[in-house]
Coordinates of C-alpha atoms in Angstrom, one line a residue:
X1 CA 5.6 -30.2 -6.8
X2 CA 2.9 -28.7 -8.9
X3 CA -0.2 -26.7 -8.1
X4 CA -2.7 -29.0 -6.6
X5 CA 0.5 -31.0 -4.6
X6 CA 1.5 -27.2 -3.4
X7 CA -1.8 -26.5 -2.7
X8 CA -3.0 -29.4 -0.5
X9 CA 0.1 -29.5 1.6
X10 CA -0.6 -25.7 2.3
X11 CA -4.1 -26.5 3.2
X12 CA -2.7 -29.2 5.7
X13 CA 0.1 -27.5 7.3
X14 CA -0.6 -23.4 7.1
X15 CA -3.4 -21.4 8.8
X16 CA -6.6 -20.9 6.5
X17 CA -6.1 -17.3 7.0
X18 CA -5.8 -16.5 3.5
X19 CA -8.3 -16.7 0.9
X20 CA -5.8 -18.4 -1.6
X21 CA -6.3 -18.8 -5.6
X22 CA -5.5 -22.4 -6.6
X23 CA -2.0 -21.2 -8.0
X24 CA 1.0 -21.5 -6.7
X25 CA 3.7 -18.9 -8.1
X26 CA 7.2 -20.3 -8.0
X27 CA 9.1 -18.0 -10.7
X28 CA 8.8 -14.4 -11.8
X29 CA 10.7 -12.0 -14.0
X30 CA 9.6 -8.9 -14.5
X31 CA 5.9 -8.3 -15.0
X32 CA 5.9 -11.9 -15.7
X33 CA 5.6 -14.8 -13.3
X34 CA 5.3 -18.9 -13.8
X35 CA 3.5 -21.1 -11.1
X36 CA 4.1 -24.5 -11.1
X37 CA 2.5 -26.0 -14.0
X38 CA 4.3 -23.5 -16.0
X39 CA 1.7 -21.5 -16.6
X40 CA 2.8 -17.7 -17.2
X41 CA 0.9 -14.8 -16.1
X42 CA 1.1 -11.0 -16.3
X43 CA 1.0 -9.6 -12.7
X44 CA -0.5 -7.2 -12.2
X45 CA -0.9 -7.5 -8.3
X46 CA 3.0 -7.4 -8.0
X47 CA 2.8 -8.8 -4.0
X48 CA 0.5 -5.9 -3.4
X49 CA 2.2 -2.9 -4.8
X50 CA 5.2 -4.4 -3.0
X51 CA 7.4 -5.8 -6.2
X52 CA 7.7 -2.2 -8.0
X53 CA 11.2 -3.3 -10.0
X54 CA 9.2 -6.3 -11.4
X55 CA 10.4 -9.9 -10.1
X56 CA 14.2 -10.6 -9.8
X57 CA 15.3 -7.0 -11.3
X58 CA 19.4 -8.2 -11.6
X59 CA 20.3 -4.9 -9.7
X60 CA 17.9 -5.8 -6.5
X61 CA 19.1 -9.2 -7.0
X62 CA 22.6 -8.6 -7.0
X63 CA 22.6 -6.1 -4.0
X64 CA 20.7 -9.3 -1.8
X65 CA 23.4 -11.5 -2.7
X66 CA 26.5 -9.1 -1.9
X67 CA 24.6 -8.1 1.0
X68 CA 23.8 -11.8 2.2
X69 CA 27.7 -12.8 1.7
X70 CA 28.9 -9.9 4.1
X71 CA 26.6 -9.3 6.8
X72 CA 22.7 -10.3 7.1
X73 CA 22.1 -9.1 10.7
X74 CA 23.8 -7.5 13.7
X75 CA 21.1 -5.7 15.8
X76 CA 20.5 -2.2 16.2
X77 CA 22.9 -2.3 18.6
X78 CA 25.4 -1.2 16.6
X79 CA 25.7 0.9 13.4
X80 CA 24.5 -0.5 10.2
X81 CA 25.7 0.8 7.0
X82 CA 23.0 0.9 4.7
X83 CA 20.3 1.4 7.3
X84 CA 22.6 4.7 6.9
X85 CA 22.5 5.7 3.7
X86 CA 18.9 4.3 3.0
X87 CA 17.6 6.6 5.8
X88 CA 19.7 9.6 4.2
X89 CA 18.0 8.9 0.8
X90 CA 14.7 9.0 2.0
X91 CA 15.0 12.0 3.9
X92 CA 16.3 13.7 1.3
X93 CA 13.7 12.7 -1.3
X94 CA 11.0 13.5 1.6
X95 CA 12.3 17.0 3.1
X96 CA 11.8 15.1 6.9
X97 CA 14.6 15.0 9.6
X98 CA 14.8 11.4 10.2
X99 CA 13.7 7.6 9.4
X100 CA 12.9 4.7 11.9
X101 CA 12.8 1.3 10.0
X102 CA 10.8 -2.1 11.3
X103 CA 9.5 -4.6 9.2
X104 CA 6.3 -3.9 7.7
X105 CA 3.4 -1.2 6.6
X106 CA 1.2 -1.9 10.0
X107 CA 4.7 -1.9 12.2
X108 CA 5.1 1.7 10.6
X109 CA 2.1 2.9 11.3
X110 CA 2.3 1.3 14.8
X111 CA 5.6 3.2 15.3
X112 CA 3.9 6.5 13.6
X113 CA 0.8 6.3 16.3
X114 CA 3.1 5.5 19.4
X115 CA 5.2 8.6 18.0
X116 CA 2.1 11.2 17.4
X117 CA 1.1 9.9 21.4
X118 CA 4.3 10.7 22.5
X119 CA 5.1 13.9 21.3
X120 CA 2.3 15.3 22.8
X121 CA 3.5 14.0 26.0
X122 CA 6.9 15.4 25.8
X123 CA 5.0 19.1 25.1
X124 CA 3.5 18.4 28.4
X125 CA 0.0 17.5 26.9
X126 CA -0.7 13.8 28.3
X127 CA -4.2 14.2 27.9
X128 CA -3.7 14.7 24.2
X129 CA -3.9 11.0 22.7
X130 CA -6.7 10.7 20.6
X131 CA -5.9 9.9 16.9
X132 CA -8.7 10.4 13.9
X133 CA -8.8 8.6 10.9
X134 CA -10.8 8.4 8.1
X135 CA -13.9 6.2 7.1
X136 CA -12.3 3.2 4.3
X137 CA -9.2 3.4 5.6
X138 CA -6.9 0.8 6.2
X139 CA -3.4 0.9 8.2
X140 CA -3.0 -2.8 9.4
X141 CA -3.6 -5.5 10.9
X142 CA -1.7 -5.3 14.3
X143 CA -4.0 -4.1 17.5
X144 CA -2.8 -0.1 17.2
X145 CA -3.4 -0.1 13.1
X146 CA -6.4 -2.0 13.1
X147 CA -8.1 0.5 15.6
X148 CA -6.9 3.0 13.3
X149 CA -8.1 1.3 10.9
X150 CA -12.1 2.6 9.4
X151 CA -13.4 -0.8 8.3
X152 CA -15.4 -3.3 10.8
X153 CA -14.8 -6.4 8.5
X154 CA -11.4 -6.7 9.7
X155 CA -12.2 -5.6 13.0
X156 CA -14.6 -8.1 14.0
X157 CA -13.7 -11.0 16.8
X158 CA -11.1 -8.9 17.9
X159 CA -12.5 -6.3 20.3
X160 CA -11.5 -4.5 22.6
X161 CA -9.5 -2.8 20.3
X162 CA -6.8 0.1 21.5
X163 CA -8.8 3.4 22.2
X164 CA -8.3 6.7 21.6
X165 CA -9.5 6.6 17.6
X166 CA -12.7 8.3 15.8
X167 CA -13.5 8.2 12.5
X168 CA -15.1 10.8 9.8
X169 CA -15.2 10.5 5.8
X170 CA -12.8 10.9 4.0
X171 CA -13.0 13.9 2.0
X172 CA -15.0 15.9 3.8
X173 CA -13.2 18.6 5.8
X174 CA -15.9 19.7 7.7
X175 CA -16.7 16.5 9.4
X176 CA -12.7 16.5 10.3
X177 CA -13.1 20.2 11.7
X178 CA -15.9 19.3 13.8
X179 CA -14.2 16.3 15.0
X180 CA -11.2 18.1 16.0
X181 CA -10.6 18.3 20.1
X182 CA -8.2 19.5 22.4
X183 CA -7.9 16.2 22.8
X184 CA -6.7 14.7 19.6
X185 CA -2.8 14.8 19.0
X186 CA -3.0 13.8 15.3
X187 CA -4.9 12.8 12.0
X188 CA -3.9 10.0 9.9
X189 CA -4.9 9.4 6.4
X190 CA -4.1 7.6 3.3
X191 CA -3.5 10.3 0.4
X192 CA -4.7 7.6 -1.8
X193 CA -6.9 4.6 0.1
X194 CA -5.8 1.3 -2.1
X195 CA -7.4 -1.3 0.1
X196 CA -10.9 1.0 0.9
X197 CA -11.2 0.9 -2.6
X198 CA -9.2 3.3 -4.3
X199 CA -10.2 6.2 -3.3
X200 CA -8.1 9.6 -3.6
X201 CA -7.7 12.6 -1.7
X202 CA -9.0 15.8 -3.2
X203 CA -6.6 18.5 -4.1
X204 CA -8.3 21.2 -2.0
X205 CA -9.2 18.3 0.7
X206 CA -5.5 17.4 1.7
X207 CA -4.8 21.0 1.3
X208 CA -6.9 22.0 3.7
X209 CA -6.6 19.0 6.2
X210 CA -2.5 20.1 6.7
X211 CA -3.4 23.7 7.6
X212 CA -6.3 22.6 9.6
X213 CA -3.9 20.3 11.8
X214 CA -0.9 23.1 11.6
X215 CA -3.9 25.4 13.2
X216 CA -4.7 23.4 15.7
X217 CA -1.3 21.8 16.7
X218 CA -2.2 18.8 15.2
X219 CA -0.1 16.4 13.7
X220 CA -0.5 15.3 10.4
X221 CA 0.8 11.4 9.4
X222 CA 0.2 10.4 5.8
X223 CA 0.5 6.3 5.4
X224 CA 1.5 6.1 2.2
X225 CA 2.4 2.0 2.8
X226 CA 0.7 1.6 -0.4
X227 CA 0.7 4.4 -2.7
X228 CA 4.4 5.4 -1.8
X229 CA 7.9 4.8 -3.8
X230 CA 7.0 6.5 -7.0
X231 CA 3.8 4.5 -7.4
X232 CA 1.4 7.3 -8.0
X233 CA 3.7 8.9 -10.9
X234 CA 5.5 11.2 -8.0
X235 CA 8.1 9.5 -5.2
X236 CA 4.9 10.3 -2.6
X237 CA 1.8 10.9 -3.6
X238 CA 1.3 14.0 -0.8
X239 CA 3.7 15.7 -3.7
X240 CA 0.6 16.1 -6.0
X241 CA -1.1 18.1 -3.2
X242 CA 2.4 20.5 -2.7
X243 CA 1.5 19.4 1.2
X244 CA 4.2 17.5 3.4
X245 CA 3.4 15.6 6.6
X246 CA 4.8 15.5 10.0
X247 CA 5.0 11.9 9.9
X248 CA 5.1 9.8 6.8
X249 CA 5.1 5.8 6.6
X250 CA 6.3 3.3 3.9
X251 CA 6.4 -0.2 3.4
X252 CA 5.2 -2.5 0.6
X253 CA 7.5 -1.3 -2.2
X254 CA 10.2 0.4 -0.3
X255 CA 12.1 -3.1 -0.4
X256 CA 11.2 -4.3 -4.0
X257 CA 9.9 -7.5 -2.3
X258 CA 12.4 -7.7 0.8
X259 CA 10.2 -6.9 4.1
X260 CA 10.9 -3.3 5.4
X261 CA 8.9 -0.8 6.5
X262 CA 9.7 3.0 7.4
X263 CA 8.6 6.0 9.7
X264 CA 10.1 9.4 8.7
X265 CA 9.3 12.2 10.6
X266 CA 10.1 15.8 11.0
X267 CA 13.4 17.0 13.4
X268 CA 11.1 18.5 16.4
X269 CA 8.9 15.5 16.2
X270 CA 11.1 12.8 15.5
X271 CA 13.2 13.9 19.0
X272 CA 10.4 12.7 21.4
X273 CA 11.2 9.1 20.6
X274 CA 14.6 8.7 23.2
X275 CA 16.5 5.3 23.4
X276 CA 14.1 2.6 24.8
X277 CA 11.0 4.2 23.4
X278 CA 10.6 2.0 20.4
X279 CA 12.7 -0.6 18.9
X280 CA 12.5 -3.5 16.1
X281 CA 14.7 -6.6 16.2
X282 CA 14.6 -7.3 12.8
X283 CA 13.8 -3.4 11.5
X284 CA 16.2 -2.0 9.5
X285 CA 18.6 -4.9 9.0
X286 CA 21.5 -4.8 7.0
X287 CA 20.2 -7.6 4.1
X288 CA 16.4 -5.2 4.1
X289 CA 18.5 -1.8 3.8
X290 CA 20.4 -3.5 1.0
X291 CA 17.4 -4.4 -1.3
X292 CA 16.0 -1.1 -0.4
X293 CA 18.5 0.9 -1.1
X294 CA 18.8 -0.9 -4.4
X295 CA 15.2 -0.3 -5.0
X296 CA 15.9 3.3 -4.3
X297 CA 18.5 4.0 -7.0
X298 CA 17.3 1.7 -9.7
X299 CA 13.7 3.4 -9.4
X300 CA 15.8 7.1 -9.7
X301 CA 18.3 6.0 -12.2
X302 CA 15.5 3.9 -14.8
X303 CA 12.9 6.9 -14.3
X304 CA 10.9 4.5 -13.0
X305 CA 8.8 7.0 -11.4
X306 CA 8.2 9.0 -14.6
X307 CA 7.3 5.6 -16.3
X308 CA 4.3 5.1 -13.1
X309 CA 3.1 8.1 -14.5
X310 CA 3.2 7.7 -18.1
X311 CA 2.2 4.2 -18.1
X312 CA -0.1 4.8 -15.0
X313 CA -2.4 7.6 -17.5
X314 CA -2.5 5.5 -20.9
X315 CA -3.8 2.1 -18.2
X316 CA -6.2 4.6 -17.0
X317 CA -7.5 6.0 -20.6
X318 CA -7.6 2.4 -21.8
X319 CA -9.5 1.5 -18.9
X320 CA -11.9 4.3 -19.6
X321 CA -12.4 2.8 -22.8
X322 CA -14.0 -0.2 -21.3
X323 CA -15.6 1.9 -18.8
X324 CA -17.5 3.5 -21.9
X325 CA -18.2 0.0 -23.9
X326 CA -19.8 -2.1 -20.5
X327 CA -22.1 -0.2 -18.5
X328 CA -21.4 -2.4 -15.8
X329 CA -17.9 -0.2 -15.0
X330 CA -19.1 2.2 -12.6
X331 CA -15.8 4.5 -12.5
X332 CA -12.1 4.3 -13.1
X333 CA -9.9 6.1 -10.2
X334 CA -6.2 6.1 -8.7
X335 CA -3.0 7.9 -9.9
X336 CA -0.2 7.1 -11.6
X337 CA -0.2 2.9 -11.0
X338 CA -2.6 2.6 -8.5
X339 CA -5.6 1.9 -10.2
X340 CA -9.0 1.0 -9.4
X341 CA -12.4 0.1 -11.9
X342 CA -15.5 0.5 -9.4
X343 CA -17.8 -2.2 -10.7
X344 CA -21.8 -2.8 -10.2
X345 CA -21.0 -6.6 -9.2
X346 CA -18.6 -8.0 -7.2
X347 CA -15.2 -8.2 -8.4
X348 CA -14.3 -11.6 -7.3
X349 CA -15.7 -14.0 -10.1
X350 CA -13.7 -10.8 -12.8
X351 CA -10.6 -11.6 -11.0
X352 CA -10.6 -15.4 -11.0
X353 CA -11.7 -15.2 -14.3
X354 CA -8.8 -13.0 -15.2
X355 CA -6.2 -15.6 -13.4
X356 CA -8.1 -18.3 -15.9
X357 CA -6.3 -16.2 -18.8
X358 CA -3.3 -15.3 -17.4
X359 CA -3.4 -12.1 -15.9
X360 CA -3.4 -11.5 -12.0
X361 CA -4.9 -8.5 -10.5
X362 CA -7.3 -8.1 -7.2
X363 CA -10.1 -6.6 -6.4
X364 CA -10.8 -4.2 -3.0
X365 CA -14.2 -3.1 -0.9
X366 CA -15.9 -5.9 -2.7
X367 CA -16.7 -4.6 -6.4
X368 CA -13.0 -2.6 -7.4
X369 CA -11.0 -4.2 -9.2
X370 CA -7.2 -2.9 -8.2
X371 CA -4.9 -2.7 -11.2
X372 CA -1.0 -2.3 -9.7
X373 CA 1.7 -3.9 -11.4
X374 CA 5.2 -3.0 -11.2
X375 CA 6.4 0.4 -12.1
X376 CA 8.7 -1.1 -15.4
X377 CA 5.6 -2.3 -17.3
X378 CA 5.5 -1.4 -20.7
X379 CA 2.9 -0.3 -22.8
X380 CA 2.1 -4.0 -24.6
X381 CA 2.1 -5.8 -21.3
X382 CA -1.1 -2.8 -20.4
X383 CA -2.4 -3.9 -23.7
X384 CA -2.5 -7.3 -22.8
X385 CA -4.0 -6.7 -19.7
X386 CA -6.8 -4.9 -21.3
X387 CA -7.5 -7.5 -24.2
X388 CA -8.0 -9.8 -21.7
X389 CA -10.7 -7.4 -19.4
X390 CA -12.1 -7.0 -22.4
X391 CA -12.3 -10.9 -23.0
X392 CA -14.0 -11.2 -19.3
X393 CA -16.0 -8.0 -19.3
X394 CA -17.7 -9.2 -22.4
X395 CA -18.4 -12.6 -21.0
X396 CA -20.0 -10.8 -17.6
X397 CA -21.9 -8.7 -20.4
X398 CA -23.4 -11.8 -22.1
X399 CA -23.9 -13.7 -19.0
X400 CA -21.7 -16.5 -19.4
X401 CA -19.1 -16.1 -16.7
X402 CA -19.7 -18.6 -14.2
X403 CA -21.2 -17.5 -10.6
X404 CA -20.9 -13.6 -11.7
X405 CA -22.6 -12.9 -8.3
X406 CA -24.7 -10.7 -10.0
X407 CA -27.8 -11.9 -7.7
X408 CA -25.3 -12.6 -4.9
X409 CA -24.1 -10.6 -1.7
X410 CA -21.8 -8.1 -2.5
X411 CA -18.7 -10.1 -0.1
X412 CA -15.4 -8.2 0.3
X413 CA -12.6 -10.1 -1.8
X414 CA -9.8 -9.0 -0.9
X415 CA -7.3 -11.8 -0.3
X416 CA -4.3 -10.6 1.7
X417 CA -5.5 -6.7 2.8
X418 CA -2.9 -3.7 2.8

């Protein structure tokens, strides 16, 4: 089937949940993928931040298919090998005492909440349950994350959400110390906000925030769902800060592109979760902790984290360089991969326009465009990338791109959230 045929059986058969580009992608190998016309494209969505060894990396590849021809699944019943060893290798690249896997970023911060809620109640403080978050944020899309999540356009339709959350700006610490109760049992926060628009934590800020919570005997959980996995140009991006959580979730590129989230957590705080507490069918599988190990020692062993950060500062400098020739590029922000050019228009007609000349890349909060391809690009797959901004940028400049929105409401675009 091609495109259109893909395309109008999906529109039949599948929810209209998604707000879909008219391409159907059906092959990918490294930064690379084909849809099916054939048409190539540099990608520089990468499934979200989720596909950081590129597309079909032979190491993730062959891991899946040993895993697949000795054991897919088996329950957390029982022991699971490397559900094993993947939880040892993230604790020991984290400093925390233990890992809880499920599926997904929103099941991980499910688990984190429940966790933060429970605690307290094990210390003999029931009446401590109120979680704050911060304004942009976004943790999921299930009923616990999406009440922690700051945002009312996914919100909406959906009420009554689960209580117990309140909001303050990001970045501001007094706001957060005022907000502060003997109530609230912890603080959640993105180090780095990719779906809010690519926004990042300020040195001093996050800083501040841990010994805050450590002085009031508040938890601290850091979802870094998004930014995490050596993304940022550091395995987590809370390393920047020299700060460490008390509860830390993964996700998106944790698998390389298989679905598995994670909770980690420190000794004292991990122990008030007891058997029956909280459970995944799925979480954790053997075929997941495969492809994630795998993920885990090809990004260590290609210094793949080290290439997030080199490659991550000469996207950003050449970004800046457009930033400085169309005065419609408001900022450029992010770290390492993660990176976002705030625009004075909407992003959307940019990013189809881009997908018209073969790059992908998505736009967040309505005008940022979000720049995150995998952690193996190179530096003339950037170049690309930029020739063709530069090839759209200068036909917003002259007017010519079609339905530019410049007159229009400033919508959110995101497509798939997270």
């Amino acid at each position: 089937m091609g495109n259109s045929e893909i395309k109008s059986r999906g529109e039949r058969y599948l929810f209209n949940s998604y707000a879909r580009a008219d391409i159907a992608l059906v092959q990918g190998r490294g930064v690379r993928v084909w849809d099916a016309d054939g048409r190539e494209y540099l990608d520089f969505v990468a499934g979200i931040a989720v596909n950081a060894l590129g597309h079909c990396h032979p190491r993730l590849v062959a891991a899946i298919a040993e895993q697949a021809g000795k054991l897919i699944h088996c329950s957390n019943l029982y022991w699971i090998e490397p559900q094993v060893l993947l939880g040892q290798a993230l604790v020991e690249l984290t400093g925390l005492g233990r890992a809880f896997f499920c599926n997904s970023g929103t099941e991980a911060n499910e688990a984190a909440l429940k966790l933060a809620r429970k605690y307290a109640y094990e210390k003999g403080q029931p009446n401590r349950y109120e979680i704050i978050a911060m304004e942009h944020s976004f943790h999921g899309r299930t009923m616990g994350s999406l009440a922690a999540t700051a945002q009312d356009r996914f919100k909406g339709g959906f009420e009554p959400l689960v209580p117990g959350f309140r909001y303050v700006p990001f970045n501001d610490l007094s706001a957060l110390r005022e907000a502060l109760s003997p109530e609230t049992c912890a603080v959640i926060l993105e180090p780095l906000q990719g779906e809010g628009g690519v926004y990042v934590a300020e040195p001093e800020y996050l800083k501040a925030v841990v010994g805050l919570c450590r002085e009031r005997d508040v938890l601290v959980i850091f979802d870094e769902v998004q930014c995490g996995m050596g993304r940022t140009g550091a395995w987590f991006a809370y390393q920047h800060y020299g700060v460490r959580p008390d509860i830390l979730t993964l996700a998106k590129a944790l698998g390389g592109g298989m679905p598995i989230g994670a909770m980690l957590a420190r000794q004292e705080v991990a122990e008030a979760f007891r058997p029956g507490d909280h459970g995944s069918t799925f979480g954790g599988n053997p075929l997941a902790c495969a492809a994630a190990l795998a993920t885990v020692q090809t990004i260590r062993e290609e210094g793949l984290v080290e290439n997030a950060a080199l490659q991550g500062a000469y996207l950003r400098r050449r970004l800046e360089e457009l930033a400085a020739e169309f005065p419609f590029v408001r900022q450029v922000r992010g770290l390492g991969l993660l990176l976002g050019v705030e625009l004075s228009l909407p992003g959307q007609p940019v990013v189809r326009a881009c997908e018209s000349r073969g790059l992908l890349i998505n736009c967040a909060a309505g005008s940022v465009l979000r720049l995150v391809p995998p952690l193996v690009v190179s530096r003339g797959e950037i170049d690309r990338a930029v020739e063709i901004l530069r090839e759209v940028f200068s036909e917003v400049e002259a007017g010519k791109l079609p339905g530019d929105g410049r007159q229009g409401e400033d919508k959110p675009c995101s497509r798939a959230g997270g």
